[in-house]
XYZ file of C-alpha atoms in Angstrom:
260
model
C 5.500 -11.371 9.554
C 1.902 -12.019 10.534
C -0.352 -13.631 7.930
C -4.117 -13.336 8.369
C -6.464 -15.310 6.094
C -10.070 -14.123 6.140
C -12.913 -13.037 3.818
C -12.157 -9.870 1.855
C -14.677 -7.738 3.779
C -13.108 -8.789 7.066
C -9.619 -7.946 5.783
C -10.698 -4.372 5.120
C -12.084 -4.128 8.652
C -8.833 -5.441 10.131
C -6.743 -2.938 8.192
C -9.115 -0.149 9.227
C -8.868 -1.359 12.831
C -5.095 -0.876 12.720
C -5.423 2.656 11.319
C -8.240 3.487 13.747
C -6.283 2.332 16.798
C -3.194 4.257 15.712
C -4.966 7.546 14.964
C -7.029 7.472 18.150
C -3.904 6.799 20.230
C -1.742 9.231 18.263
C -3.863 11.861 16.512
C -0.777 13.296 14.787
C 0.195 9.936 13.269
C 1.751 9.719 9.808
C -0.002 7.345 7.412
C 1.143 5.839 4.138
C -1.597 5.649 1.491
C -1.677 3.248 -1.452
C -3.747 3.360 -4.627
C -5.084 0.460 -6.688
C -8.040 -1.763 -5.894
C -6.621 -3.449 -2.771
C -7.161 -0.585 -0.291
C -10.509 0.698 -1.590
C -12.648 -1.173 0.944
C -10.284 -0.001 3.699
C -10.871 3.601 2.675
C -14.624 2.984 2.584
C -14.478 1.652 6.141
C -12.339 4.551 7.379
C -14.730 7.049 5.797
C -17.639 5.277 7.487
C -15.923 5.416 10.861
C -15.175 9.103 10.344
C -18.837 9.824 9.598
C -20.387 7.522 12.177
C -17.844 6.889 14.934
C -15.918 10.135 15.282
C -12.641 8.922 13.775
C -10.718 12.116 13.007
C -7.697 12.678 10.791
C -7.556 16.412 11.505
C -4.068 16.240 12.995
C -2.760 13.317 10.967
C -0.522 13.490 7.922
C -0.238 11.132 4.989
C 2.202 10.302 2.214
C 1.350 8.561 -1.037
C 3.403 5.654 -2.324
C 3.769 6.657 -5.941
C 2.609 8.746 -8.881
C 2.537 8.490 -12.649
C 4.867 10.739 -14.612
C 3.325 13.144 -17.072
C -0.411 12.814 -16.478
C -2.197 16.197 -16.570
C -2.995 17.656 -13.155
C -6.722 17.112 -13.698
C -6.470 13.556 -15.043
C -8.788 11.260 -13.040
C -6.128 8.527 -12.842
C -3.416 10.804 -11.526
C -2.829 9.199 -8.152
C -3.100 12.464 -6.270
C -6.637 12.793 -7.630
C -7.439 9.141 -6.909
C -6.373 9.510 -3.269
C -8.369 12.732 -2.994
C -11.473 10.976 -4.304
C -11.121 7.693 -2.437
C -10.125 8.911 1.041
C -8.770 12.446 1.541
C -11.994 14.261 0.619
C -14.108 11.800 2.618
C -12.461 12.479 5.976
C -11.084 15.575 7.689
C -7.425 15.749 6.713
C -6.208 19.336 7.012
C -5.336 21.175 3.777
C -1.919 20.064 2.591
C -1.758 17.148 5.030
C -1.703 14.554 2.228
C 1.421 14.703 0.074
C 2.563 12.810 -2.991
C 5.571 12.816 -5.303
C 5.325 15.362 -8.126
C 5.111 13.460 -11.390
C 4.959 16.715 -13.347
C 8.058 18.329 -11.862
C 10.591 19.790 -14.282
C 13.381 18.079 -12.350
C 12.079 14.642 -11.405
C 15.271 13.607 -9.635
C 15.096 16.669 -7.386
C 11.390 15.994 -6.774
C 12.237 12.490 -5.565
C 14.906 13.797 -3.198
C 12.497 16.438 -1.864
C 9.857 13.767 -1.242
C 12.281 11.618 0.722
C 13.182 14.688 2.789
C 9.518 15.476 3.455
C 8.879 11.963 4.784
C 11.983 12.156 6.944
C 11.072 15.614 8.276
C 7.612 14.327 9.235
C 9.268 11.721 11.445
C 8.668 8.818 9.087
C 5.540 6.818 8.337
C 3.835 5.101 11.262
C 1.594 2.762 9.255
C 1.909 2.045 5.559
C -0.964 0.475 3.617
C 0.200 -1.666 0.693
C -1.113 -3.757 -2.156
C 0.908 -6.199 -4.246
C 1.135 -6.649 -7.993
C 0.809 -9.996 -9.742
C 4.575 -9.860 -10.345
C 5.327 -9.118 -6.694
C 5.846 -5.389 -6.925
C 4.928 -3.075 -4.054
C 4.381 0.580 -4.867
C 5.968 0.698 -8.343
C 9.092 -1.217 -7.343
C 9.097 -3.568 -10.290
C 10.992 -6.900 -10.412
C 14.704 -6.184 -10.363
C 14.363 -3.161 -8.082
C 17.154 -2.593 -5.603
C 16.224 -3.758 -2.130
C 18.001 -0.637 -0.838
C 16.175 1.770 -3.170
C 14.738 5.139 -2.199
C 12.170 7.349 -3.967
C 13.099 7.485 -7.632
C 11.948 7.312 -11.252
C 10.971 3.866 -12.522
C 9.954 2.422 -15.881
C 6.810 0.332 -15.606
C 6.888 -3.245 -16.868
C 4.572 -4.417 -19.621
C 2.779 -6.598 -17.042
C 2.058 -3.663 -14.731
C 0.840 -1.521 -17.608
C -1.445 -4.333 -18.786
C -2.748 -4.825 -15.224
C -3.453 -1.086 -14.915
C -5.046 -0.704 -18.345
C -8.436 -1.337 -16.722
C -8.180 2.145 -15.213
C -7.507 3.637 -18.663
C -10.421 2.247 -20.646
C -8.603 -1.077 -21.170
C -6.186 0.723 -23.478
C -2.625 -0.122 -22.460
C -1.262 2.620 -24.727
C -2.867 5.208 -22.448
C -1.044 3.913 -19.369
C 2.080 5.993 -18.626
C 5.426 4.273 -19.044
C 7.128 5.984 -16.128
C 6.384 6.780 -12.507
C 7.867 8.136 -9.321
C 7.785 5.660 -6.471
C 8.903 5.282 -2.916
C 11.764 2.801 -2.881
C 11.827 -0.479 -1.040
C 14.082 0.940 1.662
C 11.730 3.908 2.020
C 8.773 1.567 2.510
C 10.738 -0.599 4.937
C 11.392 2.480 7.078
C 7.696 2.651 8.015
C 7.014 1.325 11.490
C 4.113 -0.956 10.515
C 3.395 -2.411 7.080
C -0.136 -3.622 6.317
C -0.478 -5.376 2.954
C -3.779 -6.543 1.479
C -4.245 -9.022 -1.368
C -7.364 -10.738 -2.666
C -8.146 -13.053 -5.548
C -6.432 -16.032 -7.139
C -4.465 -13.744 -9.446
C -2.384 -12.651 -6.461
C -1.767 -16.185 -5.141
C 1.711 -16.683 -6.588
C 2.853 -13.217 -5.529
C 1.559 -13.841 -1.998
C 3.291 -17.232 -1.890
C 6.596 -15.640 -2.868
C 6.081 -12.707 -0.478
C 5.480 -14.932 2.548
C 7.342 -18.162 1.826
C 9.774 -17.505 -1.006
C 13.411 -16.421 -0.822
C 14.146 -12.723 -0.472
C 14.907 -11.583 -3.984
C 14.746 -8.511 -6.184
C 12.866 -10.722 -8.644
C 9.908 -10.579 -6.194
C 10.384 -7.148 -4.579
C 7.728 -7.607 -1.878
C 9.802 -10.392 -0.320
C 11.886 -7.697 1.403
C 8.956 -7.438 3.824
C 10.159 -10.689 5.414
C 12.863 -8.545 7.024
C 10.430 -6.058 8.583
C 9.863 -6.284 12.357
C 6.129 -5.462 12.110
C 4.547 -6.570 8.840
C 0.966 -7.770 8.538
C -0.239 -9.586 5.410
C -4.036 -9.744 5.000
C -5.240 -12.197 2.348
C -8.445 -13.979 1.395
C -8.674 -17.714 0.713
C -8.046 -17.301 -3.012
C -4.913 -15.210 -2.539
C -3.747 -17.689 0.124
C -4.302 -20.730 -2.087
C -0.565 -21.221 -2.834
C 0.610 -20.864 0.757
C 2.142 -24.090 1.984
C 1.602 -23.171 5.639
C -1.904 -21.718 5.262
C -3.374 -23.931 7.979
C -0.627 -22.891 10.383
C -1.263 -19.192 9.692
C -4.969 -19.677 10.354
C -4.281 -21.562 13.589
C -1.730 -19.017 14.795
C -4.031 -16.067 14.268
C -7.043 -17.816 15.794
C -5.077 -18.553 18.976
C -3.857 -14.981 19.506
C -5.433 -12.856 22.235
C -7.362 -9.886 20.856
C -4.923 -7.306 22.231
C -2.029 -8.937 20.373
C -3.571 -8.882 16.918
C -2.150 -6.518 14.304
């Protein structure tokens, strides 16, 4: 696991650099897209590079991490609509190139199985963008999630619903109680994981992710087992890391070609 500590604006550039390098080298790459506040500046930077530097997603495909269950198709917080607004409509993905789990399917279990099959048939995800919850969840794999889990239905914790209430007019009762989410094993199948976290509120989760024991209590800790995981954090999110100085020194001493 590589840990990079830098200002938030720089973190977004580094994540965009990884996507940029991949898509230019492999125009038909498969990307994993996350929602939430963590990747927003990354999407802004990718949209800028598309408009100003010729970065094209015309042959790329993308898969979303998760989706709420039961939100109307036109609801602004339905994750398919969020991804459309924040990145898909701002670059040149082909129609149908961005897929997400169907939170309004009549048979949610079958929808989860179909989503797993779609990712597999696409050859798997090349680079997965991730955020982390204050309780250590990635995607909607809440504490207690199986480390071997695949796309499935999950019940959201009270903490996650409270954290996400800001997107629903600060009314927790409007936040759905259930979701469909890629499982931890699904996420771990991606070839490169890039996780972003900023702010002191994420400090304990980042500490557990990087330096804690691997445990279902902190689901993101499974990333310690990934052969190519990059964790991008600002000083506040890194404030609980015991080896923060070492991570800074290690990254500073790396040659440019070896980074990310």
